[in-house]
PDB file of C-alpha atoms in Angstrom:
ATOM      1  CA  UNK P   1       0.000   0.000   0.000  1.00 51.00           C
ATOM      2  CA  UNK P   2       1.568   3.501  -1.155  1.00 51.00           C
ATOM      3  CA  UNK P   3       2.500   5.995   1.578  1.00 50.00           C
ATOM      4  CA  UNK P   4       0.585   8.931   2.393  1.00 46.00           C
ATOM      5  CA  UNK P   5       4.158  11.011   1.552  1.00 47.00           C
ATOM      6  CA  UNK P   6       4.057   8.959  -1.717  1.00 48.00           C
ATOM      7  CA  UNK P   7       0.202   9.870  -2.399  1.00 45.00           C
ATOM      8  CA  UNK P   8       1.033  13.570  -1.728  1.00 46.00           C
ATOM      9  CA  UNK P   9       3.512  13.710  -3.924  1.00 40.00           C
ATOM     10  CA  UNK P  10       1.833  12.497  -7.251  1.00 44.00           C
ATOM     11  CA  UNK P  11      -0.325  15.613  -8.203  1.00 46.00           C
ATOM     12  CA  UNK P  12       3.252  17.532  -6.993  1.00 36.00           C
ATOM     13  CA  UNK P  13       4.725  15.637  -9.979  1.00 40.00           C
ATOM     14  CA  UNK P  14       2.503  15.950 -12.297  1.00 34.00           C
ATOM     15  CA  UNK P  15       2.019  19.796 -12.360  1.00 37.00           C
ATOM     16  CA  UNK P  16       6.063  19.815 -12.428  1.00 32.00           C
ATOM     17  CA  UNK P  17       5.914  18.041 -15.627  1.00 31.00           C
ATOM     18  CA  UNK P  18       3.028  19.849 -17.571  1.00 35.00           C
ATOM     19  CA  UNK P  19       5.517  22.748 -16.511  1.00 33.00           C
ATOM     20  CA  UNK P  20       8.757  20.871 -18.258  1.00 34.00           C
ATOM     21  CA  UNK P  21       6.514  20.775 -21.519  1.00 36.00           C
ATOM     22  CA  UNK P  22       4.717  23.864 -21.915  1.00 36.00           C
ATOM     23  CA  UNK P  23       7.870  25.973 -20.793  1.00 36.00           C
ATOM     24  CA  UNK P  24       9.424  25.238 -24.309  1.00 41.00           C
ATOM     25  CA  UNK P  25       6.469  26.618 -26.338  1.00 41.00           C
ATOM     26  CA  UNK P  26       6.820  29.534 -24.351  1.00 37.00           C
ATOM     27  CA  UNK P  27      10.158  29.958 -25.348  1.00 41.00           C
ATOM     28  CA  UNK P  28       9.545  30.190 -28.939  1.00 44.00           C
ATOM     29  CA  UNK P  29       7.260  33.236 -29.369  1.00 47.00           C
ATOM     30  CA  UNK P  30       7.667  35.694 -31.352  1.00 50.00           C
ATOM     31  CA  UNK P  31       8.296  39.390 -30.149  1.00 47.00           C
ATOM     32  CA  UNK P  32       5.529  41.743 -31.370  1.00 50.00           C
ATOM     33  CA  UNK P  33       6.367  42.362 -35.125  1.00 61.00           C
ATOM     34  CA  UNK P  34       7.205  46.320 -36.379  1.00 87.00           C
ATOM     35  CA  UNK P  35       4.913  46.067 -39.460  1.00 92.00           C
ATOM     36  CA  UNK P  36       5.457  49.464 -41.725  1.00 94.00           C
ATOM     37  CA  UNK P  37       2.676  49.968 -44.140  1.00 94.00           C
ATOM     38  CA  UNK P  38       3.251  52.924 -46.553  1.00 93.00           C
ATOM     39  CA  UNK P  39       2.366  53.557 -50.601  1.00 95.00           C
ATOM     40  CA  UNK P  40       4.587  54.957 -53.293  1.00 94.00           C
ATOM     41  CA  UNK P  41       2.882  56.309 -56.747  1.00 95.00           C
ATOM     42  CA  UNK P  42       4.334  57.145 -60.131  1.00 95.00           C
ATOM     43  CA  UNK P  43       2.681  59.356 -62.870  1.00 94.00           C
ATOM     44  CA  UNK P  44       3.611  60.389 -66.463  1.00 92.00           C
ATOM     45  CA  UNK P  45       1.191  62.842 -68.512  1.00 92.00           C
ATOM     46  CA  UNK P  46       0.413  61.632 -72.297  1.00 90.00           C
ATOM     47  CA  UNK P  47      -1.457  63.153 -75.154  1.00 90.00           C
ATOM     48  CA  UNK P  48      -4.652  61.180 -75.880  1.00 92.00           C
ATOM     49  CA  UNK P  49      -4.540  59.340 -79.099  1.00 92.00           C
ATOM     50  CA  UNK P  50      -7.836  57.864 -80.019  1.00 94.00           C
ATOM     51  CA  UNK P  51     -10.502  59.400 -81.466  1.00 95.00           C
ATOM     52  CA  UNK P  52     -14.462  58.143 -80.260  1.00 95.00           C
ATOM     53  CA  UNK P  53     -17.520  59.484 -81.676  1.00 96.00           C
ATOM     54  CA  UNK P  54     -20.763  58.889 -81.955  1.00 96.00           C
ATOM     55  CA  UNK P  55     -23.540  60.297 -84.871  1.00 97.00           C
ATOM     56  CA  UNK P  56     -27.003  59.358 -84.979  1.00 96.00           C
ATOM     57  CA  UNK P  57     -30.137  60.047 -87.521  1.00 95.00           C
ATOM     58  CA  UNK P  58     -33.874  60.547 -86.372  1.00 95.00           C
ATOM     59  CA  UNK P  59     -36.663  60.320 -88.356  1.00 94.00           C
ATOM     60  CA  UNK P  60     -40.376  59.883 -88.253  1.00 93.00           C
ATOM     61  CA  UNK P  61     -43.127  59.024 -90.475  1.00 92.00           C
ATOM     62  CA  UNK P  62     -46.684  57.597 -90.014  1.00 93.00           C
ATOM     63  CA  UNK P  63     -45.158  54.028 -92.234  1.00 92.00           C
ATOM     64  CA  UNK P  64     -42.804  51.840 -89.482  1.00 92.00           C
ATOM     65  CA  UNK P  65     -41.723  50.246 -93.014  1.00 93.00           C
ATOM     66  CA  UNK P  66     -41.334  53.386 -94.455  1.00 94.00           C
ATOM     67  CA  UNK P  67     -39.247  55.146 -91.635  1.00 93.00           C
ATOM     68  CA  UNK P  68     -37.196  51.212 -91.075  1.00 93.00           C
ATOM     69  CA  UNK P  69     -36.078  51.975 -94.855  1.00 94.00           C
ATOM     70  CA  UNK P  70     -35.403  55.809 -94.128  1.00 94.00           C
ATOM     71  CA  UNK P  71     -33.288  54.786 -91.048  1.00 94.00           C
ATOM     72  CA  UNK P  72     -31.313  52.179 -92.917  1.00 94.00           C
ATOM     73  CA  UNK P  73     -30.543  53.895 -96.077  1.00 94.00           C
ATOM     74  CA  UNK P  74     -28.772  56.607 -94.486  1.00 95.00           C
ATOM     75  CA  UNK P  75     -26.810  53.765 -92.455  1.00 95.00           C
ATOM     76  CA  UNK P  76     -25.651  51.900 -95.557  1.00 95.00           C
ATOM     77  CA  UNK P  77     -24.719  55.609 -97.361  1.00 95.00           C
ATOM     78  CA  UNK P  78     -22.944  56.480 -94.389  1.00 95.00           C
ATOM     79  CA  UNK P  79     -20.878  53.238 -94.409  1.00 96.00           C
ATOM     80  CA  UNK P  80     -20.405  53.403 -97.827  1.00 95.00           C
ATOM     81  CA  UNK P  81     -18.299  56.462 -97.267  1.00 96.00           C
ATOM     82  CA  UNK P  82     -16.641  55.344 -94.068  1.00 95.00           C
ATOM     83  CA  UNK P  83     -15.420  52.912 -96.358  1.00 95.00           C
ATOM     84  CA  UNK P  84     -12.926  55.083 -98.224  1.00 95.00           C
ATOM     85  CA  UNK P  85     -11.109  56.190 -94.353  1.00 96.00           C
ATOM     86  CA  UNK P  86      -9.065  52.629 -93.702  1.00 96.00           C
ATOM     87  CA  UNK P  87      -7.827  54.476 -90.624  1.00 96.00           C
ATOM     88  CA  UNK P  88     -11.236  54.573 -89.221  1.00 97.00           C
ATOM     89  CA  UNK P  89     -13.279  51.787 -87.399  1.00 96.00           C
ATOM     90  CA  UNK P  90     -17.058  52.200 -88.110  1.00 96.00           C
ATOM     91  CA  UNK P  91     -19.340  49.988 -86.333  1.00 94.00           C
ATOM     92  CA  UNK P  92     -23.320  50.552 -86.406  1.00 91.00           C
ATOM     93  CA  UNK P  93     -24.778  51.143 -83.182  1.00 85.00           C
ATOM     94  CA  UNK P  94     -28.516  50.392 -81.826  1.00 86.00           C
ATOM     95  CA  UNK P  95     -31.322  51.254 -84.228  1.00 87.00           C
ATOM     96  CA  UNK P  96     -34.542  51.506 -82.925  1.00 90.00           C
ATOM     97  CA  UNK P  97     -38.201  52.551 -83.484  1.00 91.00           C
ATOM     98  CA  UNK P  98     -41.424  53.122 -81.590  1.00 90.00           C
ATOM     99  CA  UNK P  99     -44.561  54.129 -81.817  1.00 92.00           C
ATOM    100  CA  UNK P 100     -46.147  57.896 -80.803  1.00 92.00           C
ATOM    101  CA  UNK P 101     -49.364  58.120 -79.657  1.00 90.00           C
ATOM    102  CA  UNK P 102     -52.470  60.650 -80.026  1.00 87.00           C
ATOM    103  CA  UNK P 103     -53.845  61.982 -76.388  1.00 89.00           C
ATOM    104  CA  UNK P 104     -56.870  59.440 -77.149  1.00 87.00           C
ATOM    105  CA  UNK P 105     -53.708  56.960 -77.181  1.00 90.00           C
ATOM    106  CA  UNK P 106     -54.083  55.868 -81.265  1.00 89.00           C
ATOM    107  CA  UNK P 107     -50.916  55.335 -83.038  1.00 90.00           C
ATOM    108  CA  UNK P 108     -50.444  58.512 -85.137  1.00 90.00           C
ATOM    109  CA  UNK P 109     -46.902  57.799 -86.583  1.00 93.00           C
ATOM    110  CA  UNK P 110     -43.289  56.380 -86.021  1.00 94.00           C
ATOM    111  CA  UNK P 111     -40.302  57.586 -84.621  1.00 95.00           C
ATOM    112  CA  UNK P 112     -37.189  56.026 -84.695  1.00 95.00           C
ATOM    113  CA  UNK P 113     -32.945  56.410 -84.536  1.00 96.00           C
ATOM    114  CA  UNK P 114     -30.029  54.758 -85.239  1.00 96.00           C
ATOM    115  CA  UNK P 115     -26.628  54.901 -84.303  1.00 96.00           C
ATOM    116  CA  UNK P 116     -22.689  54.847 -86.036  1.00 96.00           C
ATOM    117  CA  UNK P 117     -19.888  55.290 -84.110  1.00 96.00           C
ATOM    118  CA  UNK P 118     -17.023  55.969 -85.014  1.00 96.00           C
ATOM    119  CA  UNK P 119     -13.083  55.126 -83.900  1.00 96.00           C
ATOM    120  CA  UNK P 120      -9.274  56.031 -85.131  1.00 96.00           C
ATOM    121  CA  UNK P 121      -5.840  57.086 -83.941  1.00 94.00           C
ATOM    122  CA  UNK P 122      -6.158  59.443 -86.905  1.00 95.00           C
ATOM    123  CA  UNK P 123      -7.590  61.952 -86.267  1.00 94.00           C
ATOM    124  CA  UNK P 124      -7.479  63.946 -89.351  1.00 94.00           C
ATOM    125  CA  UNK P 125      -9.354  61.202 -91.344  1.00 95.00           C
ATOM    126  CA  UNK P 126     -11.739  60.666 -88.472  1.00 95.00           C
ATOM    127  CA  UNK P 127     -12.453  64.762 -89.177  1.00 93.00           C
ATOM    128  CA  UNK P 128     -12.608  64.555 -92.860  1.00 95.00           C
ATOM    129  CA  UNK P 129     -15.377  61.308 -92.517  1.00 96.00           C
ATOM    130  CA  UNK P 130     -17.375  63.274 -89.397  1.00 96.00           C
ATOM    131  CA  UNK P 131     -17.660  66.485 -91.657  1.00 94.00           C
ATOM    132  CA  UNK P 132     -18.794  64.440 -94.558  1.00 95.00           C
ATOM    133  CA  UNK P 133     -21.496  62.429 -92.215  1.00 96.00           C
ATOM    134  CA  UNK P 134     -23.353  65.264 -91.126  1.00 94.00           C
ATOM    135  CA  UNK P 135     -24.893  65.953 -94.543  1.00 91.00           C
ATOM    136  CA  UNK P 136     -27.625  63.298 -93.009  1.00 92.00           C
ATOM    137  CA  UNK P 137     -26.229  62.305 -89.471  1.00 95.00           C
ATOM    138  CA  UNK P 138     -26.381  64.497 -86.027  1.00 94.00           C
ATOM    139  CA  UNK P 139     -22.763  64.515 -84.218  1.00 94.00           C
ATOM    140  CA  UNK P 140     -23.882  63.615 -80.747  1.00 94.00           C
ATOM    141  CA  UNK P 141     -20.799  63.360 -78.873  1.00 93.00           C
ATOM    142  CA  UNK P 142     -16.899  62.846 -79.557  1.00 93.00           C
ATOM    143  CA  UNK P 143     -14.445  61.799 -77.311  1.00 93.00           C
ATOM    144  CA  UNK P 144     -10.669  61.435 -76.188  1.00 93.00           C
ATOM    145  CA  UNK P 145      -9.132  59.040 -74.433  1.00 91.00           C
ATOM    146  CA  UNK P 146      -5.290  56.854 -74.710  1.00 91.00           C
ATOM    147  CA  UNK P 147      -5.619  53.542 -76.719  1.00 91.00           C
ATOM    148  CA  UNK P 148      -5.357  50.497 -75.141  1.00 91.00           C
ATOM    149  CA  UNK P 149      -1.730  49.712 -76.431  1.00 91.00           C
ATOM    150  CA  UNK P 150      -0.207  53.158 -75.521  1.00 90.00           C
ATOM    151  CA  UNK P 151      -1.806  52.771 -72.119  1.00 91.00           C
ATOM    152  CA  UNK P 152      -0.609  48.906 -71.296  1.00 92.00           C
ATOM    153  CA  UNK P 153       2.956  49.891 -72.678  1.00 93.00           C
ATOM    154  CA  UNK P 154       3.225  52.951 -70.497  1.00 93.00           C
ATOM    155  CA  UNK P 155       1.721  51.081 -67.716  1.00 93.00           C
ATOM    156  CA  UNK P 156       4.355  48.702 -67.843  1.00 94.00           C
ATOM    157  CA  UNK P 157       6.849  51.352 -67.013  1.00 95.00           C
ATOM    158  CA  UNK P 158       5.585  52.847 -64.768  1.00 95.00           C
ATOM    159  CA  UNK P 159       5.050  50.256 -62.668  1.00 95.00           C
ATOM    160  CA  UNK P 160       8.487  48.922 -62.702  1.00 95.00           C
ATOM    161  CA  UNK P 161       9.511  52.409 -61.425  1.00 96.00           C
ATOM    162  CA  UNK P 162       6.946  52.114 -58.757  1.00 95.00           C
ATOM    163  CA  UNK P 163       8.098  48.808 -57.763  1.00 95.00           C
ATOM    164  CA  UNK P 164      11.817  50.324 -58.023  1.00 96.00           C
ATOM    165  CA  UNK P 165      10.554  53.520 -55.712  1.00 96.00           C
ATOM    166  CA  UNK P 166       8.742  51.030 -53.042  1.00 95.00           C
ATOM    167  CA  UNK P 167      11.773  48.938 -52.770  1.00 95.00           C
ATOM    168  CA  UNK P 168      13.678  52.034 -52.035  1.00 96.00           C
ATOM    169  CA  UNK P 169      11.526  53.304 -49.360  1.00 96.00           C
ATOM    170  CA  UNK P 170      11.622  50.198 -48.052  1.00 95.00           C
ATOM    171  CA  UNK P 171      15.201  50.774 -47.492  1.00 95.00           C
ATOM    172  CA  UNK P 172      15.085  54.192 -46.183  1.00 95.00           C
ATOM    173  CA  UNK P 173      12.748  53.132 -43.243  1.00 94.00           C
ATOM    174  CA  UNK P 174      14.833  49.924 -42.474  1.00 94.00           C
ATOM    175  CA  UNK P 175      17.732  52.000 -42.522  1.00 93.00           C
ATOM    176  CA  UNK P 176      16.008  55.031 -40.950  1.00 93.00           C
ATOM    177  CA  UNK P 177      14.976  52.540 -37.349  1.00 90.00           C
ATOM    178  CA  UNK P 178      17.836  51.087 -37.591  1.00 91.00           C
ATOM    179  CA  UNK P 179      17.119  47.367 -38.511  1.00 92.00           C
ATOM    180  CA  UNK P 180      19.274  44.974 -39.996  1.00 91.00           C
ATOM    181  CA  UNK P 181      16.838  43.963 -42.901  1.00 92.00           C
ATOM    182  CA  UNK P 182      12.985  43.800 -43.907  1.00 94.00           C
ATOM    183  CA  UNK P 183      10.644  41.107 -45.084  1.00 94.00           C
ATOM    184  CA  UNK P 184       7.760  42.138 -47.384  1.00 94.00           C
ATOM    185  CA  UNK P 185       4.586  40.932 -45.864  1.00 94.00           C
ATOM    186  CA  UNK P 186       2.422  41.884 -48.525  1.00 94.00           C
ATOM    187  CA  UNK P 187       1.958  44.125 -51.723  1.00 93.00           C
ATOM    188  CA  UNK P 188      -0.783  45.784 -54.422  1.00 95.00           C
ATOM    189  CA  UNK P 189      -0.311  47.450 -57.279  1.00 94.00           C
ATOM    190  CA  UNK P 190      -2.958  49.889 -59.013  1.00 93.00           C
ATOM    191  CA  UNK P 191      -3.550  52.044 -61.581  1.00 87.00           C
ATOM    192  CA  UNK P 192      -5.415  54.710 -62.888  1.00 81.00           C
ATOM    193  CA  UNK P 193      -6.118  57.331 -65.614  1.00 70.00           C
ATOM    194  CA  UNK P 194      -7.470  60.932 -65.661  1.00 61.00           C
ATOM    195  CA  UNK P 195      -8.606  61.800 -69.472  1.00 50.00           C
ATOM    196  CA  UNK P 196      -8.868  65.378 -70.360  1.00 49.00           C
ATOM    197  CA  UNK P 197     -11.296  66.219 -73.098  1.00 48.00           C
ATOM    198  CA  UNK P 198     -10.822  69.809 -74.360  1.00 47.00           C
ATOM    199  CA  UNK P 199     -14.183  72.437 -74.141  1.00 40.00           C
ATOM    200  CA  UNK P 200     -14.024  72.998 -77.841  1.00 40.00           C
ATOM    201  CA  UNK P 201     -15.105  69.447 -78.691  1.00 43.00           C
ATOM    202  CA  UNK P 202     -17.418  69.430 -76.226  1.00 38.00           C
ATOM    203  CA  UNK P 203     -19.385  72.071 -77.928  1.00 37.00           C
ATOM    204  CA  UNK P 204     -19.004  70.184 -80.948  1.00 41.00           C
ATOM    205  CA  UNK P 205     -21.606  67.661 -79.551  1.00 39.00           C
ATOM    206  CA  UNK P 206     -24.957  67.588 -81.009  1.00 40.00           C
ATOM    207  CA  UNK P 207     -24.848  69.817 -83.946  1.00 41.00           C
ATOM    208  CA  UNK P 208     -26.240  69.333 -86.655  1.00 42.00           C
ATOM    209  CA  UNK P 209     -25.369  69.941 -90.371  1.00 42.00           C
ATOM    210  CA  UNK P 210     -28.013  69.635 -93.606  1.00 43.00           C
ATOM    211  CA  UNK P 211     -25.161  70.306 -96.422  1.00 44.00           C
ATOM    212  CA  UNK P 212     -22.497  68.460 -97.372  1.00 48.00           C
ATOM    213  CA  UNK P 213     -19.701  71.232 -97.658  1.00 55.00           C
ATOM    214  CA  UNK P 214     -18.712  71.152 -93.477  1.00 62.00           C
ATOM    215  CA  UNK P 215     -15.200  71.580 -93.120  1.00 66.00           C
ATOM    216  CA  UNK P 216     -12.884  69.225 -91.809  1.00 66.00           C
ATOM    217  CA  UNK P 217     -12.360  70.259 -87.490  1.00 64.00           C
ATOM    218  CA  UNK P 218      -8.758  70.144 -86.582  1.00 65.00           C
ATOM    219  CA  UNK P 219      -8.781  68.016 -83.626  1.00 66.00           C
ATOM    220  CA  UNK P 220      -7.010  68.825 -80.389  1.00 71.00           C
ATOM    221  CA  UNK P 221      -7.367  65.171 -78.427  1.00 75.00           C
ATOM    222  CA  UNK P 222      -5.605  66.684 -74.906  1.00 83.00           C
ATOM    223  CA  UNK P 223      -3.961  64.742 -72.225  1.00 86.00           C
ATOM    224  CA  UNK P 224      -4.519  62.099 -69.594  1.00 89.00           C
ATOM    225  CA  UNK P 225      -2.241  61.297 -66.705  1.00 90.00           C
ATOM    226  CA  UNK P 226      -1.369  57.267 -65.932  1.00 91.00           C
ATOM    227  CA  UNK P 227      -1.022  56.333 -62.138  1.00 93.00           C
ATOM    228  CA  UNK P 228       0.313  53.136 -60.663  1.00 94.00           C
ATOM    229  CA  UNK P 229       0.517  53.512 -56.917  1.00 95.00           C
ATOM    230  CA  UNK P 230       1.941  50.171 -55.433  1.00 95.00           C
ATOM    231  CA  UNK P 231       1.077  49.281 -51.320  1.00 95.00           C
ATOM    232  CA  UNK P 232       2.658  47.386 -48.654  1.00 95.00           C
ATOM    233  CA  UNK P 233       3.804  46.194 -45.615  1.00 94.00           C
ATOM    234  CA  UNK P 234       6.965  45.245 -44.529  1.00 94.00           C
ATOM    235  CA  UNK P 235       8.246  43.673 -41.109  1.00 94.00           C
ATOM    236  CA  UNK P 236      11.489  45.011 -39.795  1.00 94.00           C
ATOM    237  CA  UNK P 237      14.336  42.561 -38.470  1.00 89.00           C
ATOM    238  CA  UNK P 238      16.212  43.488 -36.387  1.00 81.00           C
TER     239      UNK P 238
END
C-alpha cells in the first residue's frame, strides 16, 4: 500500500511536468512584429490618341416600313463612305423605333434612330469622314481618351519604377529605425487614368449639319495622366 508522503507527492509531480513541456512553447514566441505599411505612386502625362464618336439620324413618319427603310438607307450611305477612311473603325450602333401616340392613345406615326460610331488614332481622317457624315447624321458626342496599347505599354513602365521607388523606401525606413533587414509581408499594385477632353469638342456635340460642304475640325485630343501607386507592408528585423 503507497504511503501517504508517496500519495502527496503524485499531483506535486505531475504539475512539475506539464511545466517541463509547456515551458518550451513559451520559449519560442515571437516578439511583437514592427509592421510598416506605406504607398509609393508614379505618374507620367500623355497626349490622348484615339478618337471616339458617336452620330445618330432621327426620323419619323406615319409608315414603321417606311421610316425602317429611311433609317437604314442613311446607315448603308454612311458606311459606304466610311469605307474610303481605312484608318477609321465604323461599327453601327442600336437602331430603334417606336410608336407615338395621339392623347386618345391611337398610333399617329413612327419615330425612330439609329446609331454609327465611329473610332481612329487618326484623327485627321476621323475629321474629314465626321464632316462628310453630317450631310444626313447628327454629331452627338466625340471623345478622347489613350488607346489600349499606348496605355498597357506605359503602364508597364511605370510600374516597374513604382516597384523600383517602393523597394527604395523600403530601405530608407529599415535604414532610418535602424534594422538589420525587412521582409515584405504583402503588396498591391494599381492604376489609374485621368482623361482630359478639351471644351471645344465638347461644344461640338450635337450639332447638326443639312449640307455636305462642313469643313474638316482640326482636332485637339488633350492629355490624360497614368497612375500606378503600389502598397505594402513590410516587417522590420532586427
Amino acid at each position: 500500500m503507497p504511503s501517504l508522503a508517496a500519495t502527496r507527492l503524485k499531483p506535486i509531480g505531475l504539475a512539475l511536468l506539464m511545466a517541463t513541456v509547456s515551458l518550451p512553447s513559451w520559449a519560442n514566441d515571437k516578439l511583437p512584429m514592427q509592421r510598416v505599411d506605406f504607398q509609393t505612386e508614379v505618374s507620367r502625362v500623355l497626349a490622348n490618341d484615339l478618337l471616339s464618336a458617336k452620330l445618330t439620324i432621327e426620323a419619323n413618319d406615319k409608315d414603321p416600313v417606311a421610316l425602317a427603310k429611311t433609317l437604314t438607307e442613311a446607315m448603308n450611305l454612311s458606311l459606304a463612305k466610311a469605307k474610303l477612311y481605312k484608318t477609321v473603325k465604323v461599327s453601327t450602333g442600336n437602331q430603334s423605333s417606336y410608336p407615338v401616340y395621339t392623347r386618345e392613345q391611337k398610333i399617329e406615326g413612327w419615330r425612330g434612330q439609329a446609331t454609327l460610331e465611329l473610332e481612329s488614332t487618326d484623327f485627321k481622317a476621323a475629321s474629314e469622314l465626321i464632316a462628310k457624315l453630317q450631310s444626313h447624321l447628327q454629331l452627338r458626342s466625340i471623345d478622347f481618351t489613350v488607346a489600349e496599347d499606348t496605355r498597357r505599354a506605359l503602364e508597364d513602365t511605370l510600374t516597374q519604377e513604382a516597384i523600383t521607388a517602393f523597394r527604395d523606401k523600403a530601405a530608407l525606413v529599415t535604414k532610418s529605425w535602424g534594422a538589420k533587414h525587412y521582409d515584405l509581408v504583402q503588396m498591391s499594385i494599381g492604376s489609374t487614368g485621368n482623361d482630359y477632353r478639351p471644351p471645344l469638342m465638347m461644344r461640338a456635340m450635337a450639332m447638326k449639319v443639312e449640307s455636305d460642304s462642313v469643313p474638316a475640325q482640326d482636332m485637339a485630343g488633350g492629355e490624360s495622366r497614368v497612375r500606378i501607386t503600389v502598397n505594402g507592408s513590410i516587417e522590420l528585423q532586427r
